[in-house]
Coordinates of C-alpha atoms and ligand atoms in Angstrom, one line a residue:
X1 CA -3.3 -20.8 -18.7
X2 CA 0.0 -22.6 -19.0
X3 CA 1.4 -22.8 -15.5
X4 CA 5.1 -22.9 -15.2
X5 CA 6.4 -25.7 -13.0
X6 CA 6.7 -24.4 -9.4
X7 CA 9.7 -22.4 -8.5
X8 CA 11.5 -22.8 -11.8
X9 CA 11.5 -19.1 -12.7
X10 CA 13.6 -17.2 -10.2
X11 CA 11.9 -13.9 -11.0
X12 CA 8.4 -15.0 -12.1
X13 CA 5.4 -13.1 -10.8
X14 CA 7.1 -11.1 -8.2
X15 CA 7.1 -7.3 -7.8
X16 CA 10.4 -7.2 -6.0
X17 CA 13.3 -9.7 -6.5
X18 CA 16.3 -8.8 -4.5
X19 CA 19.5 -10.6 -5.3
X20 CA 20.2 -11.1 -1.6
X21 CA 18.5 -10.7 1.8
X22 CA 17.0 -12.8 4.6
X23 CA 14.0 -14.0 2.5
X24 CA 13.1 -14.9 -1.1
X25 CA 9.7 -13.9 -2.2
X26 CA 7.5 -16.5 -3.9
X27 CA 5.6 -15.5 -7.1
X28 CA 2.2 -15.5 -8.6
X29 CA 3.0 -18.9 -10.1
X30 CA 3.7 -20.4 -6.7
X31 CA 1.0 -18.8 -4.4
X32 CA -2.6 -18.4 -5.5
X33 CA -5.3 -16.9 -3.3
X34 CA -8.3 -19.1 -3.9
X35 CA -11.1 -17.9 -1.6
X36 CA -12.1 -15.7 1.3
X37 CA -11.5 -12.1 2.1
X38 CA -8.8 -11.2 -0.5
X39 CA -10.1 -13.5 -3.3
X40 CA -13.3 -11.5 -3.4
X41 CA -11.3 -8.3 -3.7
X42 CA -9.0 -9.7 -6.3
X43 CA -11.9 -10.8 -8.5
X44 CA -13.6 -7.4 -8.3
X45 CA -10.2 -5.7 -8.9
X46 CA -9.4 -7.9 -11.9
X47 CA -12.7 -7.2 -13.5
X48 CA -14.6 -4.1 -12.5
X49 CA -11.7 -1.9 -11.2
X50 CA -9.4 -2.4 -14.2
X51 CA -12.3 -1.9 -16.7
X52 CA -13.3 1.2 -14.7
X53 CA -9.9 2.7 -14.6
X54 CA -9.4 2.1 -18.4
X55 CA -12.8 3.7 -19.3
X56 CA -12.0 6.8 -17.3
X57 CA -8.5 7.1 -18.7
X58 CA -10.0 6.8 -22.2
X59 CA -12.8 9.2 -21.5
X60 CA -10.5 11.8 -20.0
X61 CA -8.0 11.6 -22.8
X62 CA -5.1 10.2 -20.7
X63 CA -4.6 7.3 -23.0
X64 CA -5.3 9.5 -26.0
X65 CA -2.4 11.7 -25.0
X66 CA 0.0 9.0 -26.3
X67 CA -1.7 9.3 -29.8
X68 CA -1.6 13.0 -29.6
X69 CA 2.2 13.0 -28.7
X70 CA 2.9 10.6 -31.6
X71 CA 1.2 13.0 -34.1
X72 CA 4.1 15.4 -33.7
X73 CA 2.6 18.1 -35.8
X74 CA 1.2 21.3 -34.5
X75 CA 0.5 22.0 -30.8
X76 CA -0.3 18.9 -28.8
X77 CA -3.9 19.0 -27.4
X78 CA -2.9 17.3 -24.1
X79 CA -5.4 16.5 -21.4
X80 CA -5.0 15.8 -17.7
X81 CA -2.4 16.7 -15.2
X82 CA 1.4 16.5 -16.1
X83 CA 1.6 13.0 -14.4
X84 CA -1.4 11.3 -16.1
X85 CA 1.0 9.1 -18.1
X86 CA 1.9 7.4 -14.8
X87 CA -1.7 6.4 -14.2
X88 CA -1.9 4.5 -17.6
X89 CA 1.4 2.8 -16.7
X90 CA 0.1 1.8 -13.4
X91 CA -3.0 0.4 -15.0
X92 CA -0.8 -1.6 -17.4
X93 CA 1.2 -2.8 -14.5
X94 CA -2.1 -3.9 -12.7
X95 CA -3.3 -5.6 -15.9
X96 CA 0.0 -7.4 -16.2
X97 CA 0.0 -8.8 -12.8
X98 CA -3.7 -9.8 -13.6
X99 CA -2.5 -11.8 -16.5
X100 CA 0.0 -13.6 -14.2
X101 CA -2.6 -14.2 -11.6
X102 CA -5.4 -15.5 -13.9
X103 CA -3.9 -16.1 -17.4
X104 CA -6.6 -13.8 -18.9
X105 CA -6.1 -13.5 -22.6
X106 CA -8.3 -10.4 -22.7
X107 CA -6.2 -8.5 -20.3
X108 CA -3.1 -9.7 -22.2
X109 CA -4.5 -8.3 -25.5
X110 CA -5.3 -5.1 -23.7
X111 CA -1.8 -4.8 -22.4
X112 CA -0.6 -5.3 -25.9
X113 CA -2.9 -2.7 -27.3
X114 CA -1.9 -0.1 -24.7
X115 CA 1.8 -1.0 -25.2
X116 CA 1.4 -0.2 -28.9
X117 CA -0.2 3.1 -28.0
X118 CA 2.7 3.9 -25.6
X119 CA 5.4 2.8 -27.9
X120 CA 4.3 5.1 -30.7
X121 CA 4.8 8.1 -28.5
X122 CA 8.4 7.2 -27.8
X123 CA 10.8 9.6 -29.3
X124 CA 13.7 8.1 -31.5
X125 CA 16.2 8.9 -28.7
X126 CA 14.2 6.9 -26.1
X127 CA 12.4 9.8 -24.3
X128 CA 8.9 9.0 -23.5
X129 CA 6.4 11.5 -22.0
X130 CA 3.4 13.3 -23.3
X131 CA 3.5 16.5 -21.2
X132 CA 6.9 17.9 -22.2
X133 CA 9.0 18.4 -25.3
X134 CA 6.3 18.4 -27.9
X135 CA 5.2 21.3 -30.0
X136 CA 4.0 24.2 -27.8
X137 CA 5.0 22.3 -24.7
X138 CA 7.8 23.2 -22.2
X139 CA 11.2 21.7 -23.0
X140 CA 12.0 18.2 -21.6
X141 CA 13.2 18.2 -18.0
X142 CA 12.7 22.0 -17.7
X143 CA 10.7 21.5 -14.5
X144 CA 12.3 18.6 -12.5
X145 CA 10.6 19.8 -9.2
X146 CA 7.0 19.5 -10.4
X147 CA 7.1 18.0 -13.9
X148 CA 7.0 14.4 -12.8
X149 CA 8.8 13.2 -15.9
X150 CA 11.1 10.7 -14.1
X151 CA 8.3 9.7 -11.8
X152 CA 6.2 8.7 -14.9
X153 CA 9.2 7.0 -16.4
X154 CA 9.5 5.0 -13.3
X155 CA 5.9 3.7 -13.6
X156 CA 6.6 2.8 -17.2
X157 CA 9.6 0.7 -16.0
X158 CA 7.6 -1.0 -13.3
X159 CA 4.9 -1.8 -15.8
X160 CA 7.4 -3.4 -18.0
X161 CA 8.9 -5.4 -15.2
X162 CA 5.5 -6.7 -14.3
X163 CA 4.7 -7.8 -17.8
X164 CA 8.0 -9.5 -18.2
X165 CA 7.7 -11.3 -15.0
X166 CA 4.2 -12.6 -16.1
X167 CA 5.6 -14.2 -19.2
X168 CA 5.4 -11.2 -21.5
X169 CA 8.9 -10.1 -22.3
X170 CA 8.7 -8.2 -25.6
X171 CA 7.6 -4.8 -26.8
X172 CA 6.9 -3.1 -23.3
X173 CA 10.2 -4.2 -22.0
X174 CA 12.0 -2.8 -25.1
X175 CA 10.2 0.5 -24.7
X176 CA 11.1 0.6 -21.0
X177 CA 14.9 -0.2 -21.7
X178 CA 15.0 2.6 -24.3
X179 CA 13.4 5.0 -21.8
X180 CA 15.7 3.9 -19.0
X181 CA 18.7 4.3 -21.3
X182 CA 17.6 7.8 -22.0
X183 CA 17.3 8.5 -18.3
X184 CA 20.8 7.3 -17.8
X185 CA 22.1 9.1 -20.8
X186 CA 20.6 12.3 -19.5
X187 CA 21.2 12.2 -15.8
X188 CA 24.2 9.9 -15.6
X189 CA 27.7 10.7 -14.3
X190 CA 28.3 12.8 -17.4
X191 CA 24.8 14.2 -17.7
X192 CA 22.6 16.7 -15.9
X193 CA 23.0 16.6 -12.0
X194 CA 19.3 16.4 -11.4
X195 CA 16.6 14.5 -9.5
X196 CA 12.8 14.3 -9.8
X197 CA 10.6 16.2 -7.4
X198 CA 8.6 13.0 -7.0
X199 CA 10.8 10.0 -6.3
X200 CA 9.8 6.7 -8.0
X201 CA 12.4 6.2 -10.7
X202 CA 14.8 4.9 -8.0
X203 CA 13.1 1.7 -7.1
X204 CA 12.0 1.3 -10.7
X205 CA 15.6 1.4 -12.1
X206 CA 16.7 -1.1 -9.6
X207 CA 14.0 -3.5 -10.4
X208 CA 14.7 -3.2 -14.1
X209 CA 18.4 -3.8 -13.3
X210 CA 17.3 -6.9 -11.4
X211 CA 15.4 -8.0 -14.3
X212 CA 17.8 -7.3 -17.1
X213 CA 21.1 -7.5 -15.3
X214 CA 22.0 -4.1 -16.5
X215 CA 24.4 -2.5 -14.0
X216 CA 23.9 0.9 -15.5
X217 CA 20.4 1.0 -14.2
X218 CA 21.4 0.2 -10.6
X219 CA 24.2 2.7 -10.8
X220 CA 21.8 5.4 -11.9
X221 CA 19.4 4.6 -9.1
X222 CA 22.2 4.9 -6.6
X223 CA 23.2 8.2 -8.1
X224 CA 19.7 9.4 -7.7
X225 CA 19.5 8.4 -4.2
X226 CA 22.9 10.0 -3.3
X227 CA 21.9 13.3 -5.0
X228 CA 18.7 13.6 -2.9
X229 CA 18.8 15.7 0.2
X230 CA 21.2 18.4 -1.0
X231 CA 18.6 21.0 -1.6
X232 CA 19.2 21.0 -5.3
X233 CA 15.6 21.2 -6.2
X234 CA 14.1 24.8 -6.0
X235 CA 13.0 25.8 -2.5
X236 CA 9.4 24.8 -2.1
X237 CA 6.8 26.7 -0.2
X238 CA 6.4 23.6 1.9
X239 CA 10.2 23.4 2.4
X240 CA 12.7 21.0 0.9
X241 CA 11.3 18.3 3.1
X242 CA 8.3 18.1 0.7
X243 CA 10.4 16.2 -1.7
X244 CA 12.8 14.7 0.9
X245 CA 15.5 17.0 -0.5
X246 CA 16.3 18.6 2.8
X247 CA 18.7 15.9 4.3
X248 CA 20.7 13.2 2.6
X249 CA 18.9 9.8 2.7
X250 CA 21.5 8.1 4.9
X251 CA 21.5 11.1 7.5
X252 CA 17.7 11.4 7.9
X253 CA 16.3 10.1 11.2
X254 CA 12.6 9.9 10.1
X255 CA 10.4 10.1 7.1
X256 CA 9.0 13.6 6.5
X257 CA 7.3 15.7 3.9
X258 CA 5.1 14.4 1.2
X259 CA 4.2 10.9 2.4
X260 CA 4.2 9.0 -0.9
X261 CA 7.3 10.8 -2.1
X262 CA 9.2 9.8 1.1
X263 CA 8.0 6.3 1.0
X264 CA 8.8 5.7 -2.7
X265 CA 12.3 7.1 -2.0
X266 CA 12.8 4.9 0.9
X267 CA 11.9 1.9 -1.2
X268 CA 14.5 2.9 -3.8
X269 CA 17.1 3.5 -1.1
X270 CA 16.5 0.0 0.4
X271 CA 16.8 -1.5 -3.1
X272 CA 20.1 0.2 -3.8
X273 CA 21.3 -0.7 -0.3
X274 CA 20.5 -4.4 -0.8
X275 CA 21.9 -4.7 -4.3
X276 CA 25.2 -2.8 -3.4
X277 CA 25.6 -4.5 0.0
X278 CA 25.3 -1.1 1.7
X279 CA 24.3 -2.2 5.2
X280 CA 24.7 1.3 6.6
X281 CA 22.1 2.7 4.1
X282 CA 19.7 -0.2 4.8
X283 CA 20.0 0.3 8.5
X284 CA 19.4 4.1 8.1
X285 CA 16.2 3.6 6.2
X286 CA 15.0 0.8 8.5
X287 CA 15.5 3.3 11.5
X288 CA 13.6 6.0 9.7
X289 CA 10.7 3.7 9.0
X290 CA 10.7 2.3 12.6
X291 CA 10.6 5.8 13.9
X292 CA 7.9 6.8 11.5
X293 CA 5.8 3.9 12.7
X294 CA 6.4 4.7 16.3
X295 CA 5.6 8.4 16.0
X296 CA 3.9 9.3 12.7
X297 CA 1.5 6.5 11.8
X298 CA -2.2 6.3 12.5
X299 CA -3.9 3.3 14.1
X300 CA -4.8 1.9 10.7
X301 CA -1.3 2.0 9.5
X302 CA -2.2 5.1 7.4
X303 CA 0.3 7.9 7.0
X304 CA -0.1 11.6 6.6
X305 CA -1.6 14.2 8.8
X306 CA -1.4 17.3 6.6
X307 CA -3.8 17.8 3.7
X308 CA -2.2 20.8 2.3
X309 CA 1.0 19.1 1.4
X310 CA -0.2 15.5 1.7
X311 CA 2.5 15.3 4.4
X312 CA 3.6 13.6 7.5
X313 CA 3.0 15.8 10.7
X314 CA 5.6 16.2 13.3
X315 CA 6.1 13.5 15.8
X316 CA 2.7 12.5 17.4
X317 CA 0.6 14.9 15.2
X318 CA -2.1 12.3 14.4
X319 CA -5.5 14.0 14.6
X320 CA -8.1 11.6 13.5
X321 CA -10.3 14.1 11.9
X322 CA -7.3 15.3 9.8
X323 CA -6.0 11.9 9.0
X324 CA -4.9 12.2 5.4
X325 CA -3.7 8.6 5.1
X326 CA -3.7 8.7 1.3
X327 CA -4.5 5.4 -0.2
X328 CA -1.3 5.6 -2.2
X329 CA 0.6 6.1 1.0
X330 CA -0.9 2.7 2.2
X331 CA 0.3 1.0 -0.9
X332 CA 3.7 2.6 -0.6
X333 CA 4.0 1.7 3.1
X334 CA 3.4 -2.0 2.2
X335 CA 6.0 -1.7 -0.6
X336 CA 8.6 -0.4 2.0
X337 CA 7.7 -2.8 4.7
X338 CA 7.8 -5.7 2.1
X339 CA 11.4 -4.6 1.1
X340 CA 12.5 -4.4 4.6
X341 CA 10.9 -7.7 5.4
X342 CA 12.8 -9.4 2.6
X343 CA 16.0 -7.8 3.5
X344 CA 16.0 -8.4 7.3
X345 CA 13.5 -11.1 7.9
X346 CA 12.1 -9.0 10.7
X347 CA 8.6 -10.3 11.3
X348 CA 7.2 -6.9 12.4
X349 CA 7.2 -5.6 8.9
X350 CA 4.7 -8.3 8.0
X351 CA 2.6 -7.0 10.9
X352 CA 2.7 -3.6 9.3
X353 CA 1.7 -5.0 6.0
X354 CA -1.3 -6.8 7.6
X355 CA -2.4 -3.7 9.4
X356 CA -2.4 -1.6 6.3
X357 CA -4.0 -4.2 4.1
X358 CA -7.0 -4.7 6.4
X359 CA -7.4 -0.9 7.4
X360 CA -6.3 1.1 4.4
X361 CA -6.4 -1.0 1.3
X362 CA -9.6 -2.8 2.2
X363 CA -11.2 0.5 3.2
X364 CA -10.2 2.5 0.1
X365 CA -12.3 0.6 -2.5
X366 CA -16.0 0.3 -2.8
X367 CA -17.7 -3.1 -2.9
X368 CA -18.2 -2.9 -6.6
X369 CA -14.7 -1.8 -7.2
X370 CA -15.7 1.4 -9.0
X371 CA -15.2 4.0 -6.4
X372 CA -12.5 4.7 -4.0
X373 CA -11.2 6.9 -1.1
X374 CA -8.2 9.1 -1.9
X375 CA -7.8 10.2 1.7
X376 CA -8.9 7.8 4.6
X377 CA -10.0 9.9 7.5
X378 CA -10.4 8.3 10.9
X379 CA -13.2 10.7 12.0
X380 CA -15.9 12.0 9.7
X381 CA -17.8 14.8 11.5
X382 CA -20.0 15.9 8.7
X383 CA -22.1 13.3 6.9
X384 CA -20.6 11.9 3.7
X385 CA -22.5 12.6 0.5
X386 CA -23.2 10.3 -2.3
X387 CA -21.4 11.5 -5.4
X388 CA -22.5 10.9 -9.1
X389 CA -20.9 7.8 -10.7
X390 CA -20.2 9.6 -13.9
X391 CA -18.4 12.7 -12.5
X392 CA -14.8 13.2 -11.4
X393 CA -14.2 15.0 -8.1
X394 CA -12.0 18.0 -8.3
X395 CA -10.9 17.9 -4.7
X396 CA -8.7 14.9 -4.0
X397 CA -7.8 15.6 -0.3
X398 CA -10.8 13.9 1.2
X399 CA -14.5 13.4 0.7
X400 CA -16.4 10.2 -0.1
X401 CA -15.5 7.2 -2.2
X402 CA -15.7 8.7 -5.7
X403 CA -15.6 7.1 -9.1
X404 CA -12.7 9.2 -10.1
X405 CA -10.7 12.2 -8.9
X406 CA -8.9 14.8 -10.9
X407 CA -5.9 13.2 -9.4
X408 CA -6.6 9.5 -9.5
X409 CA -3.2 8.0 -8.5
X410 CA -4.8 5.8 -5.8
X411 CA -7.1 3.6 -7.9
X412 CA -4.5 2.1 -10.2
X413 CA -2.1 2.0 -7.3
X414 CA -4.5 -0.2 -5.2
X415 CA -5.2 -2.2 -8.4
X416 CA -1.5 -3.2 -9.0
X417 CA -1.2 -4.2 -5.3
X418 CA -4.3 -6.3 -5.3
X419 CA -3.5 -8.0 -8.6
X420 CA -0.1 -9.0 -7.2
X421 CA -1.2 -9.6 -3.6
X422 CA -0.6 -13.4 -3.5
X423 CA 3.2 -12.6 -4.0
X424 CA 3.2 -10.9 -0.6
X425 CA 2.0 -13.9 1.4
X426 CA 4.8 -16.5 1.6
X427 CA 8.6 -16.5 1.3
X428 CA 11.4 -18.9 1.4
X429 CA 14.4 -18.6 3.7
X430 CA 17.6 -20.7 3.7
X431 CA 15.9 -23.9 4.6
X432 CA 12.2 -23.6 4.5
X433 CA 9.1 -21.6 4.0
X434 CA 7.6 -18.6 5.9
X435 CA 4.0 -17.7 5.8
X436 CA 3.5 -13.9 6.6
X437 CA -0.2 -13.3 5.7
X438 CA -3.1 -15.6 6.2
X439 CA -5.6 -16.3 3.5
X440 CA -7.2 -19.2 1.6
X441 CA -4.2 -19.9 -0.6
X442 CA -2.5 -22.7 -2.4
X443 CA 1.2 -22.8 -2.3
X444 CA 3.2 -24.9 -4.7
X445 CA 7.0 -24.2 -4.7
X446 CA 10.4 -25.6 -4.3
X447 CA 12.6 -25.4 -1.3
X448 CA 16.1 -23.9 -1.7
X449 CA 17.5 -27.5 -2.1
X450 CA 15.1 -28.1 -5.0
X451 CA 12.5 -30.4 -3.2
X452 CA 8.9 -29.6 -4.1
X453 CA 6.4 -28.7 -1.4
X454 CA 2.8 -27.8 -1.8
X455 CA 0.7 -26.4 1.0
X456 CA -3.1 -25.7 1.3
X457 CA -3.8 -22.8 3.7
X458 CA -7.4 -22.3 4.8
X459 CA -8.8 -19.9 7.2
X460 CA -11.7 -17.6 8.0
X461 CA -9.4 -14.8 8.6
X462 CA -9.8 -12.0 9.7
X463 CA -13.2 -13.0 11.1
X464 CA -12.0 -16.3 12.5
X465 CA -8.5 -16.7 14.0
X466 CA -7.9 -20.3 13.1
X467 CA -5.4 -21.0 10.3
X468 CA -4.8 -24.5 9.0
X469 CA -1.9 -25.3 6.8
X470 CA -1.9 -28.8 5.2
X471 CA 0.9 -30.4 3.2
X472 CA -0.6 -31.5 0.0
X473 CA 2.6 -32.6 -1.8
X474 CA 6.3 -33.2 -0.7
X475 CA 9.4 -34.8 -2.0
X476 CA 10.0 -36.0 1.4
X477 CA 12.3 -35.0 4.2
X478 CA 12.0 -32.3 6.8
X479 CA 11.8 -28.5 6.3
X480 CA 11.1 -25.7 8.7
X481 CA 7.8 -24.0 8.3
X482 CA 7.6 -20.6 9.9
X483 CA 4.3 -18.8 10.7
X484 CA 3.8 -15.3 11.9
X485 CA 2.1 -14.7 15.3
X486 CA 0.8 -11.2 14.8
X487 CA 2.0 -8.6 17.5
X488 CA -1.6 -8.3 18.9
X489 CA -2.0 -12.0 19.4
X490 CA -1.5 -12.8 23.1
X491 CA -2.6 -16.4 23.9
X492 CA -2.0 -17.9 20.5
X493 CA -1.7 -21.7 20.3
X494 CA 0.2 -23.8 17.7
X495 CA -0.9 -27.3 16.9
X496 CA 1.6 -29.3 15.0
X497 CA 1.9 -33.2 14.3
X498 CA 3.8 -33.6 17.5
X499 CA 1.8 -31.4 19.9
X500 CA 0.1 -28.3 21.1
X501 CA 1.8 -25.3 22.6
X502 CA 1.3 -21.6 23.4
X503 CA 3.3 -19.3 21.1
X504 CA 4.2 -15.7 21.7
X505 CA 4.0 -12.9 19.1
X506 CA 6.7 -13.1 16.4
X507 CA 7.8 -15.9 14.1
X508 CA 7.3 -19.5 15.3
X509 CA 9.0 -22.3 13.5
X510 CA 7.9 -25.9 13.1
X511 CA 10.7 -28.3 12.2
X512 CA 9.2 -31.6 11.0
X513 CA 9.6 -34.3 8.4
X514 CA 6.3 -33.4 6.9
X515 CA 4.3 -36.0 5.0
X516 CA 1.3 -35.5 2.7
X517 CA -1.8 -34.8 4.9
X518 CA 0.2 -33.3 7.9
X519 CA -1.3 -30.2 9.3
X520 CA -0.1 -27.3 11.3
X521 CA -2.8 -25.1 13.0
X522 CA -2.4 -21.8 14.3
X523 CA -5.2 -20.6 16.6
X524 CA -5.1 -16.8 17.1
X525 CA -7.4 -15.3 19.8
X526 CA -9.7 -12.8 18.1
X527 CA -11.3 -11.3 21.1
X528 CA -12.1 -7.6 20.7
X529 CA -9.9 -5.4 22.6
X530 CA -9.5 -1.8 23.7
X531 CA -6.5 0.0 22.3
X532 CA -5.0 3.1 24.0
X533 CA -3.0 5.8 22.4
X534 CA 0.5 7.0 23.4
X535 CA -0.2 10.0 25.7
X536 CA 1.8 12.3 23.4
X537 CA -0.8 11.9 20.6
X538 CA -2.7 15.0 22.1
X539 CA -5.6 14.7 19.6
X540 CA -6.8 11.3 21.0
X541 CA -6.0 11.7 24.7
X542 CA -8.9 10.4 26.7
X543 CA -10.1 8.1 23.9
X544 CA -9.8 4.4 23.1
X545 CA -10.1 2.5 20.0
X546 CA -11.4 -1.0 19.4
X547 CA -9.5 -3.7 17.5
X548 CA -10.2 -7.3 16.9
X549 CA -7.3 -9.2 15.4
X550 CA -5.9 -7.1 12.6
X551 CA -9.0 -5.1 12.1
X552 CA -9.7 -1.6 13.5
X553 CA -13.3 -0.9 14.4
X554 CA -15.4 2.3 14.2
X555 CA -18.7 3.8 15.3
X556 CA -20.8 4.8 12.3
X557 CA -23.9 6.9 12.4
X558 CA -26.3 6.8 9.4
X559 CA -29.1 8.8 11.3
X560 CA -29.1 11.6 13.8
X561 CA -26.8 10.2 16.4
X562 CA -24.2 12.8 17.2
X563 CA -20.9 10.8 17.4
X564 CA -19.2 13.8 18.7
X565 CA -21.1 13.4 22.0
X566 CA -20.4 9.7 22.3
X567 CA -18.7 8.3 25.4
X568 CA -17.6 4.8 25.8
X569 CA -17.3 2.9 29.1
X570 CA -13.7 1.6 29.2
X571 CA -14.6 -0.6 32.2
X572 CA -16.8 -2.9 30.1
X573 CA -14.7 -5.0 27.7
X574 CA -15.9 -5.0 24.1
X575 CA -17.6 -8.2 23.0
X576 CA -18.5 -9.9 19.7
X577 CA -21.8 -9.6 18.3
X578 CA -22.8 -10.9 14.8
X579 CA -20.8 -8.9 12.2
X580 CA -19.6 -6.4 14.7
X581 CA -18.4 -5.6 18.2
X582 CA -20.5 -4.2 21.0
X583 CA -19.2 -1.6 23.5
X584 CA -21.1 0.1 26.4
X585 CA -21.6 3.8 25.5
X586 CA -23.8 6.6 26.0
X587 CA -24.6 9.8 24.1
X588 CA -24.1 13.0 26.2
X589 CA -25.9 16.3 26.0
X590 CA -23.3 18.9 26.2
X591 CA -25.7 21.7 25.1
X592 CA -24.8 24.9 23.2
X593 CA -22.8 27.7 24.6
X594 CA -21.6 30.9 23.1
X595 CA -18.0 30.1 23.9
X596 CA -16.6 26.5 24.0
X597 CA -14.2 27.2 26.9
X598 CA -14.4 27.8 30.6
X599 CA -12.8 27.9 34.0
X600 CA -13.8 24.4 35.0
X601 CA -14.0 21.0 33.2
X602 CA -17.3 20.7 31.4
X603 CA -19.4 17.7 32.4
X604 CA -22.3 17.0 30.1
X605 CA -25.3 14.9 31.4
X606 CA -25.6 11.6 29.7
X607 CA -28.2 9.0 28.9
X608 CA -27.8 5.6 30.5
X609 CA -25.1 3.3 29.2
X610 CA -26.3 1.1 26.4
X611 CA -24.9 -1.3 23.9
X612 CA -23.3 0.4 20.9
X613 CA -22.5 -1.6 17.9
X614 CA -19.2 -1.0 16.1
X615 CA -18.3 -2.2 12.7
X616 CA -14.9 -2.8 10.9
X617 CA -13.4 0.4 9.8
X618 CA -13.0 -1.0 6.3
X619 CA -16.8 -1.4 6.2
X620 CA -17.7 2.2 6.8
X621 CA -19.5 4.5 4.3
X622 CA -20.9 1.5 2.5
X623 CA -24.5 1.8 3.7
X624 CA -25.2 5.4 2.7
X625 CA -24.2 8.8 3.9
X626 CA -22.7 8.5 7.4
X627 CA -20.6 10.0 10.1
X628 CA -17.9 7.9 11.7
X629 CA -15.2 7.8 14.3
X630 CA -12.5 5.4 15.2
X631 CA -11.2 7.0 18.5
X632 CA -13.9 7.0 21.1
X633 CA -13.8 9.4 24.1
X634 CA -14.2 7.5 27.4
X635 CA -16.8 8.3 30.1
Ligands
LIG1 ZN1 -2.9 8.5 -4.5

């Protein structure tokens, strides 16, 4: 692979490139994950998961839909749901980041082949979509509420942005520009006053504007954001909140309705706010996300409490056994947190990204990369079942990791995130560098003043809390290096070339004239700890959870233990054992009664306290059928 000289391409290998903001993201050409927790997952993702996604999309006819649409004669024999085009686009996006990450010529060829397929389905006027407008199909844009046409177009644009930023400007970008022009022609100031039921076109148009310099795309994104919230879509049986069309974006106080829709819209609103200098809009979305984190987010960082509409619950409605926490919502929460981090520089958004990475993203995918969770429950009462590796699951609201779901949005979504993950680790600010996420990674970039700096970050994170950052190249002179002390890390210590000091949670900056070989070491205390819920989360009152560093733990039962009868002793602190955490707990014997309620509190006799081994939540359901719980009732 030909590697561009560090920092020379201002947009290279980055999913999001704001023209202004507190922080400038580094790209895949500047940060490379080389080993450890995420390198393993990136390898599996870049091989097995991408192959798996491609083979299922071929098998189910989702790629073939583009060929059928091109034929243009007779009724189109279209397969899959109306939004299946988007999954192909997301896969192309993931493959594009993979080309940037590894220089893989095989993936490059595959992207070219899929681009050819997609391009042939594009109408002469630029419209692209296989579910509408063909012979025997409903007219284009005749179902904005549920048709997902603009949503799909958004994923096409994002794929083209990814391929262009990994060195492949060409046919895919041409296709995307023509599709974006068609969107602007159709829905612009003089066109139809419409919005898509599923946001996504908004951040996509902004990113395409950032890439191409085309003002029209940014204006159109702004229009879509402003049009949202006026109840212009048909009344939905879940209410207008389902598609965030109940309240204008800048007037809302919290994210609500369908989680992924709300988060994608918020991403677009931040993008528009940043590019237009609309501080009020930026502050409004940040406040909505902050309130959502404070009241509507599970311990894992997962979002969504309602299966029926894949939606947020009301404040503090966070029942662990009804945690929807869609994998896509995890990806989308990272997308939003990343945008807010870049815009504001507030370190807490990097904490959110870390939490979601280790507890939603890492949980969702099987070790072999060929099965995944759609929903991520925090309490599995009924034992999971193994599902066949060659059958898609119809229900997508829960269940085990499955090779495929009828709606398989989550797998390519995780794939595009993992392939581009190294672009989420480090940023530059006005003077120096900021490290947000810890991994074995090599950084090679230029400071804002043009001086080259290379760093080697090494860590056993998240198992071990020591992070060492060594300067491996420098043009000389000092620069500030900022590290994030996570919100959970009390008692962290920073060791610099000039000394050793305790550091509180938040960003910590080392200003030094670094020479090659200089090291900064962050020592994060990784003692397991009890975590208590806000008393307003009724569903887990009287429970504790166990965390260690950024990782949430869980109890898992493979045999007959009834986790519903488990009681943990909150007086004995959890301790490390090899590969897990030990708590003192007992199983109780509540017995059976005809009626589960009574006039006095029910006390069940229990066995003596004994050691119970917990495992990282992201490791659950990998050893066979299991029950599991994250929140543990106390004795
Ligand atoms: Zn999904």
